[in-house]
PDB file of C-alpha atoms in Angstrom:
ATOM      1  CA  SER A   1       0.000   0.000   0.000  1.00  0.00           C
ATOM      2  CA  VAL A   2       2.570   2.531  -1.098  1.00  0.00           C
ATOM      3  CA  VAL A   3       1.289   6.084  -1.196  1.00  0.00           C
ATOM      4  CA  ASN A   4       2.887   8.552  -3.570  1.00  0.00           C
ATOM      5  CA  HIS A   5       3.932  11.376  -1.296  1.00  0.00           C
ATOM      6  CA  ASP A   6       6.594  13.313  -3.248  1.00  0.00           C
ATOM      7  CA  LEU A   7       9.140  12.909  -0.459  1.00  0.00           C
ATOM      8  CA  LYS A   8      12.850  12.488  -1.040  1.00  0.00           C
ATOM      9  CA  ASP A   9      14.474   9.222   0.043  1.00  0.00           C
ATOM     10  CA  GLU A  10      16.500  10.934   2.751  1.00  0.00           C
ATOM     11  CA  GLN A  11      13.348  12.573   4.138  1.00  0.00           C
ATOM     12  CA  ILE A  12      11.628   9.209   4.244  1.00  0.00           C
ATOM     13  CA  ALA A  13      14.664   7.727   5.998  1.00  0.00           C
ATOM     14  CA  GLU A  14      14.632  10.563   8.528  1.00  0.00           C
ATOM     15  CA  PHE A  15      10.900  10.111   9.162  1.00  0.00           C
ATOM     16  CA  LYS A  16      11.357   6.348   9.454  1.00  0.00           C
ATOM     17  CA  GLU A  17      14.102   6.835  12.031  1.00  0.00           C
ATOM     18  CA  ALA A  18      12.002   9.245  14.100  1.00  0.00           C
ATOM     19  CA  PHE A  19       8.998   6.952  13.790  1.00  0.00           C
ATOM     20  CA  SER A  20      10.969   3.875  14.893  1.00  0.00           C
ATOM     21  CA  LEU A  21      12.372   5.691  17.926  1.00  0.00           C
ATOM     22  CA  PHE A  22       8.871   6.111  19.277  1.00  0.00           C
ATOM     23  CA  ASP A  23       7.494   2.786  18.092  1.00  0.00           C
ATOM     24  CA  LYS A  24       8.541   1.293  21.425  1.00  0.00           C
ATOM     25  CA  ASN A  25       7.317  -2.254  20.854  1.00  0.00           C
ATOM     26  CA  GLN A  26       8.351  -2.226  17.178  1.00  0.00           C
ATOM     27  CA  ASP A  27       4.893  -3.240  15.988  1.00  0.00           C
ATOM     28  CA  GLY A  28       4.965  -0.701  13.165  1.00  0.00           C
ATOM     29  CA  THR A  29       2.565   1.747  14.782  1.00  0.00           C
ATOM     30  CA  ILE A  30       2.757   4.684  17.154  1.00  0.00           C
ATOM     31  CA  THR A  31       0.031   5.906  19.468  1.00  0.00           C
ATOM     32  CA  THR A  32      -1.599   9.251  18.955  1.00  0.00           C
ATOM     33  CA  GLY A  33       0.100  10.446  22.127  1.00  0.00           C
ATOM     34  CA  GLU A  34       3.511   9.682  20.654  1.00  0.00           C
ATOM     35  CA  LEU A  35       2.728  11.511  17.428  1.00  0.00           C
ATOM     36  CA  GLY A  36       3.410  14.946  18.925  1.00  0.00           C
ATOM     37  CA  ILE A  37       6.803  13.835  20.223  1.00  0.00           C
ATOM     38  CA  VAL A  38       7.799  12.415  16.840  1.00  0.00           C
ATOM     39  CA  MET A  39       6.725  15.550  14.997  1.00  0.00           C
ATOM     40  CA  ARG A  40       8.551  17.835  17.424  1.00  0.00           C
ATOM     41  CA  SER A  41      11.685  15.739  16.942  1.00  0.00           C
ATOM     42  CA  LEU A  42      11.343  16.522  13.219  1.00  0.00           C
ATOM     43  CA  GLY A  43      11.140  20.262  13.831  1.00  0.00           C
ATOM     44  CA  GLN A  44       7.358  20.593  13.554  1.00  0.00           C
ATOM     45  CA  ASN A  45       5.368  22.249  16.334  1.00  0.00           C
ATOM     46  CA  PRO A  46       1.767  21.113  16.106  1.00  0.00           C
ATOM     47  CA  THR A  47      -0.744  22.291  18.705  1.00  0.00           C
ATOM     48  CA  GLU A  48      -2.849  19.723  20.577  1.00  0.00           C
ATOM     49  CA  ALA A  49      -5.802  20.622  18.361  1.00  0.00           C
ATOM     50  CA  GLU A  50      -3.728  20.156  15.205  1.00  0.00           C
ATOM     51  CA  LEU A  51      -2.483  16.792  16.476  1.00  0.00           C
ATOM     52  CA  GLN A  52      -6.047  15.692  17.124  1.00  0.00           C
ATOM     53  CA  ASP A  53      -7.084  16.812  13.624  1.00  0.00           C
ATOM     54  CA  MET A  54      -4.171  14.945  12.077  1.00  0.00           C
ATOM     55  CA  VAL A  55      -4.984  11.804  14.014  1.00  0.00           C
ATOM     56  CA  ASN A  56      -8.638  11.980  12.971  1.00  0.00           C
ATOM     57  CA  GLU A  57      -7.495  12.487   9.391  1.00  0.00           C
ATOM     58  CA  VAL A  58      -4.998   9.624   9.199  1.00  0.00           C
ATOM     59  CA  ASP A  59      -6.219   7.112  11.762  1.00  0.00           C
ATOM     60  CA  ALA A  60      -8.656   5.623   9.284  1.00  0.00           C
ATOM     61  CA  ASP A  61      -9.732   2.688  11.432  1.00  0.00           C
ATOM     62  CA  GLY A  62     -10.058   4.868  14.531  1.00  0.00           C
ATOM     63  CA  ASN A  63      -7.972   2.539  16.686  1.00  0.00           C
ATOM     64  CA  GLY A  64      -5.855   5.342  18.123  1.00  0.00           C
ATOM     65  CA  THR A  65      -2.651   4.250  16.436  1.00  0.00           C
ATOM     66  CA  ILE A  66      -0.893   5.416  13.294  1.00  0.00           C
ATOM     67  CA  ASP A  67       1.218   3.226  11.036  1.00  0.00           C
ATOM     68  CA  PHE A  68       4.215   4.448   9.072  1.00  0.00           C
ATOM     69  CA  GLU A  69       2.338   4.907   5.773  1.00  0.00           C
ATOM     70  CA  GLU A  70      -0.309   7.012   7.510  1.00  0.00           C
ATOM     71  CA  PHE A  71       2.464   8.985   9.199  1.00  0.00           C
ATOM     72  CA  LEU A  72       4.279   9.547   5.885  1.00  0.00           C
ATOM     73  CA  SER A  73       1.245  10.880   4.073  1.00  0.00           C
ATOM     74  CA  MET A  74       0.545  13.209   6.985  1.00  0.00           C
ATOM     75  CA  MET A  75       4.128  14.541   7.128  1.00  0.00           C
ATOM     76  CA  SER A  76       4.089  14.974   3.370  1.00  0.00           C
ATOM     77  CA  ARG A  77       0.985  17.172   3.684  1.00  0.00           C
ATOM     78  CA  LYS A  78       2.570  19.197   6.493  1.00  0.00           C
ATOM     79  CA  MET A  79       5.694  19.778   4.395  1.00  0.00           C
ATOM     80  CA  LYS A  80       3.623  20.928   1.415  1.00  0.00           C
ATOM     81  CA  ASP A  81       1.877  23.469   3.635  1.00  0.00           C
ATOM     82  CA  ALA A  82       5.199  24.718   4.978  1.00  0.00           C
ATOM     83  CA  ASP A  83       6.565  24.970   1.438  1.00  0.00           C
ATOM     84  CA  SER A  84       3.596  26.959   0.253  1.00  0.00           C
ATOM     85  CA  ASP A  85       3.911  29.312   3.248  1.00  0.00           C
ATOM     86  CA  GLU A  86       7.541  29.908   2.327  1.00  0.00           C
ATOM     87  CA  GLU A  87       6.593  30.469  -1.318  1.00  0.00           C
ATOM     88  CA  LEU A  88       3.896  32.899  -0.220  1.00  0.00           C
ATOM     89  CA  ARG A  89       6.433  34.785   1.864  1.00  0.00           C
ATOM     90  CA  GLU A  90       8.715  34.958  -1.158  1.00  0.00           C
ATOM     91  CA  ALA A  91       5.872  36.092  -3.400  1.00  0.00           C
ATOM     92  CA  PHE A  92       5.094  38.823  -0.890  1.00  0.00           C
ATOM     93  CA  ARG A  93       8.737  39.943  -0.792  1.00  0.00           C
ATOM     94  CA  VAL A  94       8.963  39.994  -4.580  1.00  0.00           C
ATOM     95  CA  PHE A  95       5.969  42.282  -4.900  1.00  0.00           C
ATOM     96  CA  ASP A  96       6.720  44.434  -1.889  1.00  0.00           C
ATOM     97  CA  LYS A  97       8.909  46.474  -4.248  1.00  0.00           C
ATOM     98  CA  ASP A  98      10.239  49.002  -1.742  1.00  0.00           C
ATOM     99  CA  GLY A  99      10.564  46.448   1.061  1.00  0.00           C
ATOM    100  CA  ASN A 100       8.377  48.436   3.446  1.00  0.00           C
ATOM    101  CA  GLY A 101       6.288  45.431   4.465  1.00  0.00           C
ATOM    102  CA  PHE A 102       3.220  46.475   2.467  1.00  0.00           C
ATOM    103  CA  ILE A 103       1.946  45.851  -1.022  1.00  0.00           C
ATOM    104  CA  SER A 104      -0.298  48.183  -2.989  1.00  0.00           C
ATOM    105  CA  SER A 105      -3.344  47.135  -4.996  1.00  0.00           C
ATOM    106  CA  GLY A 106      -1.290  47.250  -8.196  1.00  0.00           C
ATOM    107  CA  GLU A 107       1.305  44.974  -6.655  1.00  0.00           C
ATOM    108  CA  LEU A 108      -1.381  42.635  -5.333  1.00  0.00           C
ATOM    109  CA  ARG A 109      -2.861  42.323  -8.814  1.00  0.00           C
ATOM    110  CA  HIS A 110       0.609  41.283 -10.042  1.00  0.00           C
ATOM    111  CA  VAL A 111       0.982  38.713  -7.274  1.00  0.00           C
ATOM    112  CA  MET A 112      -2.366  37.084  -7.914  1.00  0.00           C
ATOM    113  CA  THR A 113      -1.879  37.055 -11.685  1.00  0.00           C
ATOM    114  CA  ASN A 114       1.542  35.469 -11.249  1.00  0.00           C
ATOM    115  CA  LEU A 115      -0.003  32.818  -8.994  1.00  0.00           C
ATOM    116  CA  GLY A 116      -2.182  31.904 -11.945  1.00  0.00           C
ATOM    117  CA  GLU A 117      -5.334  33.578 -10.653  1.00  0.00           C
ATOM    118  CA  LYS A 118      -7.146  35.453 -13.407  1.00  0.00           C
ATOM    119  CA  LEU A 119      -8.870  38.142 -11.386  1.00  0.00           C
ATOM    120  CA  THR A 120     -10.894  41.049 -12.665  1.00  0.00           C
ATOM    121  CA  ASP A 121     -10.044  44.544 -11.411  1.00  0.00           C
ATOM    122  CA  GLU A 122     -13.207  44.385  -9.352  1.00  0.00           C
ATOM    123  CA  GLU A 123     -12.087  41.147  -7.676  1.00  0.00           C
ATOM    124  CA  VAL A 124      -8.662  42.607  -6.897  1.00  0.00           C
ATOM    125  CA  ASN A 125     -10.242  45.753  -5.470  1.00  0.00           C
ATOM    126  CA  GLU A 126     -12.563  43.581  -3.412  1.00  0.00           C
ATOM    127  CA  MET A 127      -9.595  41.633  -2.026  1.00  0.00           C
ATOM    128  CA  ILE A 128      -7.804  44.859  -1.173  1.00  0.00           C
ATOM    129  CA  ARG A 129     -10.915  46.207   0.535  1.00  0.00           C
ATOM    130  CA  GLU A 130     -11.256  43.054   2.614  1.00  0.00           C
ATOM    131  CA  ALA A 131      -7.550  42.692   3.381  1.00  0.00           C
ATOM    132  CA  ASP A 132      -6.767  46.357   3.898  1.00  0.00           C
ATOM    133  CA  LEU A 133      -7.984  46.708   7.462  1.00  0.00           C
ATOM    134  CA  ASP A 134      -6.924  50.312   8.040  1.00  0.00           C
ATOM    135  CA  GLY A 135      -8.133  51.542   4.635  1.00  0.00           C
ATOM    136  CA  ASP A 136      -4.825  53.001   3.443  1.00  0.00           C
ATOM    137  CA  GLY A 137      -4.859  51.040   0.175  1.00  0.00           C
ATOM    138  CA  LEU A 138      -1.987  48.806   1.335  1.00  0.00           C
ATOM    139  CA  VAL A 139      -1.886  45.180   2.454  1.00  0.00           C
ATOM    140  CA  ASN A 140       0.622  43.903   5.028  1.00  0.00           C
ATOM    141  CA  TYR A 141       2.042  40.366   5.118  1.00  0.00           C
ATOM    142  CA  GLU A 142      -0.414  38.983   7.689  1.00  0.00           C
ATOM    143  CA  ASP A 143      -3.357  40.310   5.678  1.00  0.00           C
ATOM    144  CA  PHE A 144      -1.813  38.863   2.534  1.00  0.00           C
ATOM    145  CA  MET A 145      -1.474  35.416   4.137  1.00  0.00           C
ATOM    146  CA  VAL A 146      -5.108  35.417   5.191  1.00  0.00           C
ATOM    147  CA  PHE A 147      -6.356  36.199   1.700  1.00  0.00           C
ATOM    148  CA  ALA A 148      -3.768  34.720  -0.644  1.00  0.00           C
ATOM    149  CA  GLY A 149      -2.960  31.645   1.455  1.00  0.00           C
ATOM    150  CA  PRO A 150      -6.003  29.508   0.658  1.00  0.00           C
ATOM    151  CA  ILE A 151      -5.977  30.502  -3.035  1.00  0.00           C
ATOM    152  CA  PHE A 152      -2.258  29.809  -3.242  1.00  0.00           C
ATOM    153  CA  ARG A 153      -2.526  26.422  -1.537  1.00  0.00           C
ATOM    154  CA  ARG A 154      -5.297  25.460  -3.971  1.00  0.00           C
ATOM    155  CA  SER A 155      -3.142  26.346  -6.960  1.00  0.00           C
ATOM    156  CA  VAL A 156      -0.115  24.556  -5.469  1.00  0.00           C
ATOM    157  CA  SER A 157      -1.943  21.355  -4.595  1.00  0.00           C
ATOM    158  CA  SER A 158      -3.820  21.183  -7.882  1.00  0.00           C
ATOM    159  CA  SER A 159      -0.598  21.535  -9.864  1.00  0.00           C
ATOM    160  CA  SER A 160       1.139  18.557  -8.243  1.00  0.00           C
TER     161      SER A 160
END
């Protein structure tokens, strides 16, 4: 039951090593309680709520344990999210021409077009209006993440 998860061999080896460390009885599964420890050892910092969500997502049979395949597909998803956050940050930097931490509506239109979103002027203006909390016609990084994040993740995940 091999899942295609776009991970490099050395990543898989690293995950396997972390997984095995916490698979105390070597039965090929870890408990949901151990999941947080494994993920933290791999540099991830999930909250309790996130851990619970992940468990619900991957623990298909609901037995409270996760096998290595389930763990791999979950880590692969987490890494994709982290990658897209980093790409978003880079996109923001690219279009924040003067490096002041804000992008204008013109710059936002560029960003969204370059992400493959064909938006009308009205849609861009609408995004700016929603994202621009203080009404100065500029969007800061946090605002940008809130609005561009979900769109960006959609375009990233649909292209793989």
